[in-house]
């Protein structure tokens, strides 16, 4: 429990990080540093995207699997670390 | 009273059987081979014949049905919660979350993902992997590619009965929308069930128009207000002017009263520049130019009758087909007439007689388009009959540059807003011509066949790269021109200035020379008249004497021509006989079978 907190704290203090969300595979947000409305939106949209990405990777090669997903937009970058049951989503504004 | 026709026949004459009989074949026409005709042909030896041994293939075109798509939004609501937990209840959700956070699996997973994520975050912070290098370097625009234009989209009139797309107007900001006015300009040819609507299209969606405008009579011209992009001004076929607000719906907000409006279709209506942004003026073939304030459409604020005699006489007035107004010169405006004259007018004149300043003549037919060059306001382009002409304001007798006479009527034209020497024209045979006057004067730089029917209207978007043209069957085509026609070249402005000045000077010199010659003629004829006056009677010859003289001259000339022709014919015949005789003798001498 304490390690989880520590990990999240460490990530939060990195430069440019705007928010962290932990979501279950069904799209239920467990932990979030953003407001509820954004959290719910991110959770719903990203869950679908991760499903799609995973299916894409596995269809090309069944032995392969999705390890990380990065979405770079004009304003920030959304990084998603997927797992079987949970996703960790971090929104960062890279320095430039 | 019944009209009756009675005829009588004997019964034995009715129903007679036909009596067919055989007879031998008769020869009606017999055309025998004529060896003299062989002299018209030359034996060709050897002949080139192309032979190909390949699979026979045929080309087919397939076009799918248009599908209509509509953009809809989706509303996300929270979900995914297990069945027993009500997402609205804060307590239940908090309890669920706490439970998950105690889960062993959760802890391990988060640790793992955490390290992975940290790695990527640090990577991001270390180097910007999406950095744009060489951003400041300008693109070398020295490509030698040929100018081209390609069709991006086609907007078809959704109605059954197709009408002509008579006028187009781009949306003033961003130009994502195009307003097209549809009407049938042929006199009394409009079908009974022709719809009166005009449409505003979103250029991304060609399958259905974004908005419909419903006037009382089909719109002939349509213009967006450059200051307020929600307001459109439309001039209709019955002479009324109306304005629409796109926020208020399809019906016009206000229209002018029929008694005070025009008596002919309003061919052009333009917004004026004013503090209130509500002033407009319109022109029509009934000879009037009317000024309106859209806040009070019941009657025009000012009226000008295009009577060259400066008397305001409507019967003498010239019909106006196009208007031109440039906001950098707010006191002047120009009217293009049906008779081929361009009338330049001053808005601020005190009396109506002084309103008409001067005219420019040179065209043979109605002037369909009139526009000043956006870079050189002293020069303007007119498109009429079979040519397009460029004029300078100072030279009133003729245009300074003109295109050759084409095979079909030119219907509309406009300057490119980004390049001073480029303009576009459309023709009745469906071609779009792009002229680059610095490059070539004789022919268009690019000529594209856009559609099979005639093109009626044309408008370039402010960026200079997109243009839309409307055709007779209501199809508006959106084209994009290649970048070398839509970006200013190096030195172009200086070269264009030099070209216009050179041509203007040439015309001025020609005009001066004409004037000199006329003065000389006049002085000479005056002198000779004085001499004649002493000999012959005073006063002109009567009309009959003139006629008699004209007839005599005519017959003399004709007689002389005939005699000349006879002489020539006689010589030719002699020549032909000699030639024939020569060949005959040579043939007989050498025998048949030689050339």
XYZ file of C-alpha atoms in Angstrom:
691
model
C 0.000 0.000 0.000
C 2.716 2.423 0.941
C 4.822 1.455 -2.035
C 1.948 2.205 -4.339
C 1.615 5.625 -2.806
C 5.296 6.214 -3.111
C 5.370 5.156 -6.757
C 2.504 7.403 -7.626
C 4.096 10.269 -5.739
C 7.341 9.771 -7.600
C 5.549 9.844 -10.947
C 3.544 12.872 -9.969
C 6.646 14.882 -9.142
C 8.312 14.271 -12.463
C 8.602 17.312 -14.672
C 5.565 18.083 -16.816
C 3.195 15.462 -15.447
C -0.319 16.821 -15.485
C -2.312 13.902 -14.149
C -2.379 10.215 -13.305
C -5.313 7.821 -13.544
C -5.495 4.169 -12.586
C -8.362 2.360 -14.310
C -9.614 -1.202 -14.192
C -10.008 -3.196 -17.353
C -13.753 -2.426 -17.353
C -13.149 1.283 -17.263
C -13.741 2.049 -13.624
C -11.338 4.707 -12.368
C -9.721 3.639 -9.110
C -7.356 6.457 -8.444
C -7.036 9.814 -10.110
C -5.405 13.184 -9.620
C -7.746 14.929 -12.071
C -11.334 16.056 -11.569
C -14.110 13.524 -11.839
C -15.511 14.562 -15.167
C -12.164 14.370 -16.991
C -11.326 11.137 -15.247
C -14.491 9.449 -16.364
C -14.015 10.675 -19.912
C -10.434 9.539 -20.102
C -11.301 6.195 -18.562
C -14.048 5.474 -21.049
C -12.246 6.637 -24.177
C -8.857 5.171 -23.390
C -10.189 1.796 -22.435
C -11.678 1.397 -25.908
C -8.502 2.589 -27.539
C -6.348 0.130 -25.620
C -8.639 -2.716 -26.575
C -8.366 -1.760 -30.204
C -4.595 -1.361 -30.041
C -4.154 -4.674 -28.345
C -6.289 -6.466 -30.899
C -4.305 -4.810 -33.692
C -0.975 -5.930 -32.322
C -2.141 -9.455 -31.656
C -3.734 -9.884 -35.042
C -0.516 -9.003 -36.820
C 1.351 -11.545 -34.746
C -0.396 -13.696 -32.158
C 2.783 -14.088 -30.144
C 3.040 -10.337 -29.767
C 1.351 -8.242 -27.149
C 0.861 -4.568 -26.365
C 3.301 -3.244 -23.773
C 2.908 0.515 -23.977
C 0.863 3.082 -25.855
C 1.830 6.696 -26.386
C -0.480 9.289 -27.915
C 1.263 12.490 -28.824
C -0.980 15.454 -29.409
C -0.319 19.104 -30.000
C -0.739 20.049 -26.405
C 0.448 17.040 -24.436
C 1.245 13.361 -24.464
C -0.958 10.614 -23.050
C 0.970 7.538 -21.973
C -0.823 4.319 -21.191
C 0.730 1.284 -19.558
C -1.722 -1.603 -19.973
C -1.934 -4.784 -18.023
C -4.380 -7.649 -17.870
C -6.620 -6.101 -15.243
C -5.578 -2.478 -14.852
C -4.240 0.464 -16.869
C -2.041 3.266 -15.675
C -2.604 6.500 -17.605
C -0.304 9.495 -17.288
C -0.797 12.815 -19.066
C 2.420 14.727 -19.507
C 3.299 17.990 -21.092
C 6.811 17.402 -22.367
C 9.325 20.167 -21.982
C 10.116 22.166 -25.072
C -72.395 23.998 -85.587
C -70.926 20.700 -86.581
C -68.270 20.534 -89.168
C -68.971 17.531 -91.310
C -67.228 16.134 -94.318
C -69.122 13.706 -96.507
C -67.796 11.720 -99.407
C -69.498 9.045 -101.440
C -68.092 5.939 -103.113
C -69.697 3.067 -104.855
C -69.876 -0.066 -102.803
C -68.025 -2.097 -105.439
C -65.040 0.205 -105.033
C -64.610 -0.575 -101.360
C -62.516 -3.415 -100.122
C -61.040 -4.339 -103.432
C -58.508 -7.139 -103.174
C -54.913 -6.342 -104.060
C -53.733 -8.006 -107.166
C -50.007 -8.598 -106.874
C -48.115 -9.926 -109.844
C -44.566 -10.886 -110.609
C -42.494 -9.102 -113.063
C -38.843 -9.364 -114.011
C -36.218 -7.296 -112.268
C -35.646 -3.821 -113.577
C -32.348 -2.108 -113.467
C -32.799 1.396 -112.154
C -29.285 2.699 -111.601
C -26.007 1.380 -112.837
C -22.861 3.167 -111.718
C -19.927 1.946 -113.729
C -16.360 2.198 -112.486
C -14.723 5.312 -113.764
C -11.001 4.901 -114.374
C -10.583 8.672 -114.502
C -11.191 8.766 -110.768
C -8.067 6.698 -110.223
C -6.085 9.777 -111.083
C -7.136 11.250 -107.766
C -5.307 8.562 -105.845
C -1.635 7.933 -105.400
C -0.245 4.493 -104.872
C 1.358 4.134 -101.496
C 4.147 1.642 -101.244
C 5.108 0.581 -98.519
C 2.217 0.896 -96.035
C 2.749 0.863 -92.278
C 0.263 -1.279 -90.460
C 0.327 -1.800 -86.735
C -0.399 -5.249 -85.438
C -0.662 -6.226 -81.849
C -1.035 -9.563 -80.269
C -2.430 -8.905 -76.851
C -5.401 -9.713 -74.755
C -8.502 -7.791 -75.583
C -9.496 -5.612 -72.723
C -12.323 -3.210 -72.249
C -12.606 -0.346 -69.861
C -15.604 0.073 -67.614
C -16.450 2.741 -65.120
C -18.303 2.129 -61.947
C -19.679 4.752 -59.693
C -21.253 3.988 -56.369
C -24.397 5.657 -55.157
C -23.855 8.767 -53.130
C -24.166 8.010 -49.491
C -25.303 10.634 -47.090
C -23.416 10.938 -43.865
C -24.225 13.026 -40.894
C -21.949 13.844 -37.989
C -23.339 12.983 -34.596
C -21.827 13.223 -31.123
C -21.769 10.592 -28.417
C -22.355 11.346 -24.786
C -20.268 9.375 -22.344
C -21.796 8.326 -19.074
C -20.031 6.529 -16.324
C -20.266 2.829 -16.600
C -18.413 -0.390 -16.105
C -19.343 -0.693 -12.477
C -20.316 -4.151 -11.289
C -24.027 -4.798 -11.109
C -24.435 -4.487 -7.422
C -22.878 -1.070 -7.129
C -24.849 2.011 -7.966
C -22.480 4.566 -9.518
C -24.437 7.476 -8.113
C -23.941 6.376 -4.543
C -20.722 7.853 -3.241
C -20.445 5.416 -0.393
C -20.675 2.315 -2.495
C -18.129 3.553 -5.017
C -15.683 4.580 -2.320
C -16.049 1.203 -0.664
C -15.414 -0.528 -3.968
C -12.346 1.527 -4.618
C -10.906 0.860 -1.180
C -11.458 -2.836 -1.696
C -9.601 -2.802 -4.978
C -6.718 -0.874 -3.505
C -6.182 -3.596 -0.919
C -6.023 -6.268 -3.585
C -2.651 -8.023 -3.896
C -2.874 -8.146 -7.669
C -3.503 -4.436 -7.806
C -0.425 -3.629 -5.796
C 1.877 -5.727 -7.904
C 0.470 -4.453 -11.126
C 0.783 -0.846 -10.139
C 4.381 -1.297 -9.087
C 5.218 -2.847 -12.388
C 3.417 -0.333 -14.484
C 4.852 2.434 -12.378
C 8.432 1.577 -13.217
C 7.612 1.196 -16.868
C 5.870 4.545 -16.909
C 8.670 6.307 -15.102
C 11.085 5.159 -17.708
C 9.014 6.703 -20.482
C 8.432 9.924 -18.609
C 12.112 10.387 -18.025
C 12.725 9.680 -21.685
C 10.320 12.412 -22.619
C 11.978 14.854 -20.345
C 15.437 14.029 -21.620
C 14.962 14.590 -25.319
C 12.098 15.978 -27.304
C 11.774 13.230 -29.813
C 9.315 15.162 -31.920
C 11.448 18.208 -32.352
C 11.071 19.949 -35.687
C 14.424 20.493 -37.340
C 15.022 23.014 -40.114
C 11.816 24.793 -39.332
C 13.057 28.214 -40.278
C 14.357 27.289 -43.677
C 12.064 28.541 -46.420
C 10.911 26.119 -49.027
C 12.671 26.596 -52.315
C 9.829 27.320 -54.683
C 11.730 26.755 -57.840
C 9.892 23.707 -59.008
C 9.588 23.408 -62.728
C 6.367 21.504 -62.511
C 3.651 22.536 -64.889
C 0.707 24.423 -63.478
C -2.248 22.225 -62.800
C -5.584 22.248 -61.108
C -7.580 19.373 -59.767
C -11.157 18.924 -58.767
C -11.640 18.403 -55.095
C -15.386 18.207 -54.746
C -18.536 18.478 -56.757
C -21.748 19.868 -55.322
C -24.825 18.869 -57.219
C -28.212 20.525 -57.052
C -30.318 18.124 -55.007
C -33.543 19.044 -56.799
C -35.073 17.086 -59.621
C -35.364 20.040 -61.930
C -31.861 21.376 -62.396
C -31.264 25.089 -62.290
C -28.228 27.121 -63.219
C -25.806 28.045 -60.463
C -25.751 31.729 -61.207
C -23.728 33.126 -58.369
C -21.282 31.912 -55.735
C -20.031 33.555 -52.597
C -17.418 32.322 -50.172
C -17.884 32.688 -46.451
C -15.760 35.629 -45.308
C -13.850 34.017 -42.412
C -12.139 30.800 -43.013
C -14.018 30.119 -46.217
C -15.319 26.731 -45.160
C -18.717 27.493 -46.563
C -19.945 28.395 -49.966
C -23.268 30.034 -50.727
C -24.689 29.309 -54.165
C -27.644 31.020 -55.770
C -29.688 28.929 -58.187
C -32.106 30.250 -60.745
C -33.103 29.755 -64.333
C -31.934 32.707 -66.381
C -33.464 31.662 -69.663
C -36.480 33.737 -70.401
C -39.657 31.906 -69.459
C -37.993 28.542 -69.569
C -38.303 27.884 -65.841
C -40.263 24.694 -65.223
C -43.430 24.986 -63.157
C -42.151 22.801 -60.359
C -38.723 24.382 -60.222
C -37.718 24.943 -56.647
C -36.812 28.483 -55.595
C -34.278 27.467 -52.973
C -30.648 28.411 -52.815
C -28.167 26.595 -50.642
C -25.204 27.104 -48.388
C -22.784 24.188 -48.627
C -20.061 23.093 -46.281
C -17.179 22.264 -48.577
C -16.351 19.103 -46.662
C -19.789 17.636 -47.156
C -20.942 17.486 -50.757
C -23.801 15.122 -50.203
C -26.253 17.540 -48.726
C -26.303 21.292 -48.275
C -25.794 22.726 -44.835
C -28.547 25.257 -45.077
C -31.354 26.236 -47.398
C -32.437 29.767 -48.205
C -36.040 30.113 -49.290
C -36.766 33.290 -51.222
C -40.041 34.248 -52.844
C -38.454 34.083 -56.263
C -35.250 32.329 -57.367
C -32.084 34.171 -56.402
C -29.860 35.424 -59.177
C -27.073 36.740 -56.986
C -25.949 36.130 -53.450
C -23.267 37.791 -51.346
C -21.987 37.287 -47.829
C -21.552 40.441 -45.793
C -17.789 40.815 -45.433
C -18.173 42.332 -41.967
C -20.769 40.021 -40.500
C -20.523 36.479 -41.694
C -24.061 35.548 -40.713
C -25.743 37.960 -43.067
C -26.272 37.304 -46.745
C -27.733 39.578 -49.365
C -29.668 38.107 -52.233
C -31.103 39.620 -55.388
C -33.906 37.689 -56.990
C -35.416 37.109 -60.360
C -38.464 39.263 -59.770
C -36.423 42.344 -58.874
C -36.610 42.082 -55.105
C -33.665 42.283 -52.773
C -33.694 40.395 -49.511
C -31.285 39.655 -46.739
C -30.929 36.496 -44.693
C -29.462 35.833 -41.316
C -28.175 32.309 -41.001
C -28.926 32.297 -37.321
C -32.571 33.093 -37.939
C -33.510 30.432 -40.429
C -34.288 29.968 -44.068
C -36.740 32.769 -44.629
C -35.424 36.181 -45.505
C -35.338 38.587 -42.582
C -36.605 41.339 -44.813
C -37.212 41.899 -48.486
C -37.719 45.024 -50.498
C -41.149 45.978 -51.675
C -41.846 45.023 -55.257
C -43.044 48.485 -56.249
C -39.845 50.159 -55.200
C -37.433 47.522 -56.304
C -36.146 46.653 -59.703
C -38.344 45.688 -62.615
C -35.973 43.093 -64.001
C -33.926 40.391 -62.338
C -31.342 41.813 -60.004
C -28.130 40.696 -61.585
C -25.714 41.920 -58.991
C -25.887 43.154 -55.434
C -22.851 44.183 -53.430
C -22.254 45.245 -49.853
C -20.820 48.688 -49.394
C -18.374 49.754 -46.807
C -20.016 51.847 -44.179
C -19.872 52.364 -40.469
C -23.042 50.440 -39.875
C -22.149 47.663 -42.266
C -25.684 47.662 -43.603
C -25.407 49.540 -46.852
C -25.736 47.755 -50.134
C -26.419 48.542 -53.726
C -27.871 46.563 -56.568
C -28.035 46.680 -60.334
C -30.455 45.280 -62.836
C -31.183 45.328 -66.539
C -34.031 47.772 -66.056
C -31.409 50.504 -66.096
C -31.343 51.438 -62.454
C -28.750 51.181 -59.740
C -30.412 51.347 -56.336
C -28.870 51.879 -52.915
C -30.443 50.153 -49.924
C -30.044 50.120 -46.217
C -30.950 46.665 -45.022
C -32.524 47.946 -41.884
C -35.207 49.585 -43.937
C -35.894 47.607 -47.046
C -39.215 49.143 -47.955
C -37.628 51.575 -50.322
C -34.202 52.366 -51.679
C -32.185 55.184 -50.151
C -30.928 56.389 -53.491
C -31.469 55.736 -57.156
C -29.405 56.228 -60.252
C -30.687 55.785 -63.772
C -28.002 54.742 -66.227
C -28.945 57.204 -68.894
C -25.952 58.434 -70.808
C -27.823 61.545 -71.794
C -27.743 62.404 -68.096
C -31.464 63.063 -68.096
C -32.647 60.218 -65.922
C -34.752 58.867 -68.719
C -35.520 55.221 -68.064
C -36.315 54.489 -71.678
C -32.864 55.465 -72.754
C -31.144 53.772 -69.902
C -28.613 51.022 -70.328
C -29.306 47.746 -68.604
C -26.778 46.900 -65.913
C -25.433 43.400 -65.551
C -22.477 43.745 -63.227
C -21.283 46.062 -60.516
C -17.913 46.751 -59.113
C -16.978 48.341 -55.854
C -13.639 48.377 -54.175
C -13.530 49.322 -50.527
C -10.239 51.166 -50.995
C -11.978 53.617 -53.323
C -15.310 54.154 -51.645
C -16.515 57.058 -53.741
C -16.213 55.449 -57.103
C -17.940 52.462 -58.521
C -18.367 50.935 -61.938
C -21.298 49.357 -63.707
C -21.041 46.899 -66.563
C -23.947 47.148 -68.979
C -25.793 44.896 -71.359
C -24.772 47.080 -74.255
C -21.082 46.467 -73.713
C -20.188 49.741 -72.035
C -18.559 50.125 -68.669
C -19.866 53.166 -66.885
C -17.751 54.693 -64.176
C -19.687 56.634 -61.582
C -19.044 58.852 -58.657
C -21.131 58.254 -55.626
C -20.618 61.559 -54.006
C -21.738 63.717 -56.892
C -24.247 66.388 -56.025
C -26.585 66.099 -58.954
C -27.641 62.914 -60.668
C -26.292 64.266 -63.903
C -22.815 64.379 -62.477
C -23.023 60.881 -61.118
C -21.967 59.286 -64.373
C -18.367 60.247 -64.900
C -17.270 58.436 -68.028
C -17.749 55.316 -70.102
C -15.421 52.766 -71.538
C -16.459 51.094 -74.740
C -14.968 48.201 -76.594
C -17.084 45.157 -75.940
C -19.722 43.776 -78.224
C -21.944 42.102 -75.714
C -23.121 42.252 -72.126
C -20.332 42.583 -69.586
C -20.723 39.608 -67.317
C -17.879 40.324 -64.968
C -16.126 43.445 -63.863
C -13.403 43.530 -61.260
C -10.529 45.732 -60.303
C -7.130 44.154 -59.848
C -6.661 43.782 -56.099
C -3.048 44.912 -56.385
C -3.437 47.630 -58.992
C -6.805 49.273 -58.521
C -6.335 51.456 -61.575
C -6.580 48.451 -63.824
C -9.705 46.418 -64.122
C -10.779 43.269 -65.880
C -13.958 42.913 -67.900
C -15.325 39.663 -69.216
C -17.885 39.836 -71.998
C -18.742 38.342 -75.374
C -15.851 36.218 -76.562
C -12.955 38.031 -74.934
C -11.636 39.209 -71.639
C -10.123 42.672 -71.553
C -7.919 44.538 -69.142
C -8.402 48.279 -68.943
C -6.659 51.195 -67.382
C -8.801 53.861 -65.820
C -7.113 56.648 -67.700
C -7.674 55.296 -71.175
C -11.289 55.486 -72.154
C -11.227 54.543 -75.805
C -9.999 51.031 -75.614
C -8.643 48.379 -73.378
C -4.921 48.109 -72.866
C -4.737 44.331 -73.154
C -7.146 41.749 -74.422
C -7.354 38.044 -75.092
C -8.072 36.636 -78.488
C -11.621 35.881 -79.584
C -12.627 32.453 -78.353
C -15.016 29.980 -79.862
C -17.537 30.207 -77.074
C -18.901 32.906 -74.852
C -16.997 33.882 -71.750
C -19.386 33.975 -68.854
C -17.466 35.036 -65.776
C -14.007 35.957 -64.626
C -12.058 37.164 -61.644
C -8.556 38.102 -60.560
C -6.527 35.905 -58.287
C -6.332 37.535 -54.875
C -2.703 36.508 -54.367
C -1.033 37.032 -57.710
C -1.377 40.322 -59.557
C -1.027 38.906 -63.030
C -3.229 35.834 -62.792
C -6.928 35.752 -63.593
C -9.490 33.054 -64.252
C -12.312 32.883 -66.786
C -15.051 30.367 -67.519
C -16.740 29.676 -70.830
C -20.006 28.362 -72.152
C -18.373 25.148 -73.354
C -17.514 24.165 -69.799
C -13.833 25.084 -69.716
C -12.022 27.009 -67.049
C -9.053 29.060 -68.215
C -6.267 30.261 -65.981
C -4.352 33.174 -67.509
C -0.962 34.208 -66.275
C -0.342 37.433 -68.115
C 3.300 37.725 -67.180
C 3.961 34.306 -68.622
C 1.902 34.281 -71.780
C -0.540 36.706 -73.408
C -1.847 34.617 -76.246
C -3.237 31.574 -74.583
C -4.358 30.642 -71.161
C -1.594 29.117 -69.071
C -3.956 26.353 -68.091
C -7.197 25.320 -69.684
C -9.336 22.692 -68.021
C -12.595 21.161 -69.115
C -14.620 21.118 -65.972
C -17.922 19.795 -67.250
C -19.904 19.225 -70.406
C -22.461 21.907 -69.903
C -21.648 25.592 -69.836
C -20.067 27.217 -66.807
C -21.897 30.266 -65.593
C -20.105 31.610 -62.567
C -16.767 31.557 -60.875
C -15.385 32.694 -57.558
C -11.899 32.421 -56.097
C -11.454 31.960 -52.390
C -9.356 34.544 -50.578
C -6.409 32.211 -50.166
C -6.047 32.033 -53.939
C -5.719 28.272 -54.003
C -9.344 27.161 -54.120
C -11.923 28.212 -56.628
C -15.490 27.229 -57.236
C -17.360 27.382 -60.518
C -21.051 26.856 -61.119
C -22.558 25.279 -64.197
C -25.769 25.380 -66.138
C -27.163 22.263 -64.507
C -26.481 23.506 -61.017
C -23.282 21.598 -60.422
C -20.664 23.534 -58.525
C -17.149 22.209 -58.801
C -14.464 23.003 -56.290
C -10.961 23.043 -57.730
C -7.559 23.516 -56.251
C -4.849 25.133 -58.314
C -1.228 24.136 -58.041
C 0.922 26.160 -55.656
C 2.854 27.957 -58.350
C -0.353 29.631 -59.481
C -1.352 30.576 -55.986
C 1.856 31.900 -54.467
C 3.417 35.156 -55.433
C 6.570 34.712 -57.440
C 9.704 36.751 -56.937
C 9.551 40.229 -58.463
C 6.052 39.596 -59.623
C 4.634 42.838 -58.393
C 7.377 44.879 -60.026
C 7.040 43.012 -63.306
C 3.283 43.368 -63.330
C 3.543 47.078 -62.610
C 5.973 47.441 -65.474
C 3.701 45.493 -67.822
C 0.604 47.512 -67.025
C 2.464 50.775 -67.348
C 3.948 49.756 -70.650
C 0.604 48.801 -72.127
C -1.043 51.924 -70.789
C 1.628 54.053 -72.344
C 1.232 52.257 -75.654
C -2.486 52.930 -75.692
C -1.944 56.519 -74.762
C 0.434 56.997 -77.646
C -2.000 55.329 -80.035
C -4.805 57.489 -78.779
C -2.755 60.621 -79.163
C -1.877 59.625 -82.696
C -5.531 58.937 -83.529
C -6.473 62.318 -82.257
C -3.768 63.983 -84.321
C -4.915 62.227 -87.437
C -8.494 63.171 -86.807
C -7.559 66.776 -86.322
C -5.612 66.747 -89.539
C -8.494 65.148 -91.410
C -10.873 67.665 -90.062
C -8.713 70.574 -91.003
C -8.206 69.119 -94.454
C -11.870 68.473 -95.005
C -12.690 71.932 -93.782
C -10.288 73.362 -96.317
C -11.686 71.247 -99.122
C -15.215 72.102 -98.110
C -14.364 75.740 -98.401
C -13.080 75.146 -101.929
C -16.047 73.057 -102.881
C -18.426 75.465 -101.369
C -17.399 78.064 -103.919
C -18.037 75.720 -106.860
C -21.075 73.705 -106.023
C -24.325 74.739 -104.428
C -24.394 75.455 -100.796
C -25.990 72.790 -98.716
C -25.573 69.044 -98.778
C -26.561 66.784 -101.545
C -30.053 65.557 -101.196
C -30.622 62.027 -100.073
C -31.643 60.853 -103.516
C -28.543 62.216 -105.135
C -26.474 60.441 -102.500
C -28.315 57.223 -103.205
C -27.825 57.530 -106.932
C -24.148 58.194 -106.463
C -23.810 55.238 -104.161
C -25.530 52.965 -106.662
C -23.338 54.107 -109.491
C -20.190 53.521 -107.469
C -21.407 50.114 -106.434
C -22.134 48.940 -109.950
C -18.861 50.277 -111.232
C -16.944 48.386 -108.606
C -18.897 45.186 -109.241
C -18.401 45.494 -112.988
C -14.684 45.985 -112.567
C -14.428 42.916 -110.336
C -16.346 40.766 -112.778
C -14.144 41.792 -115.672
C -11.064 41.060 -113.643
C -12.408 37.618 -112.749
C -13.203 36.799 -116.356
C -9.746 37.711 -117.423
C -8.240 35.552 -114.735
C -10.572 32.659 -115.553
C -9.711 32.941 -119.191
C -6.013 32.792 -118.405
C -6.496 29.836 -116.117
C -8.364 27.903 -118.725
C -5.689 28.487 -121.253
C -3.165 27.381 -118.705
C -5.164 24.246 -117.877
C -5.532 23.246 -121.469
C -1.845 23.596 -122.034
C -1.069 21.465 -119.033
C -3.539 18.782 -120.077
C -2.118 18.711 -123.565
C 1.390 18.296 -122.198
C 0.429 15.318 -120.030
C -1.450 13.651 -122.836
C 1.489 13.849 -125.139
C 3.874 12.557 -122.516
C 1.569 9.650 -121.718
C 1.249 8.633 -125.284
C 4.968 8.928 -125.777
C 5.943 6.804 -122.811
C 3.096 4.315 -122.921
C 0.811 3.274 -120.140
C 2.205 1.868 -116.959
C 4.486 4.701 -116.034
C 3.940 7.535 -113.612
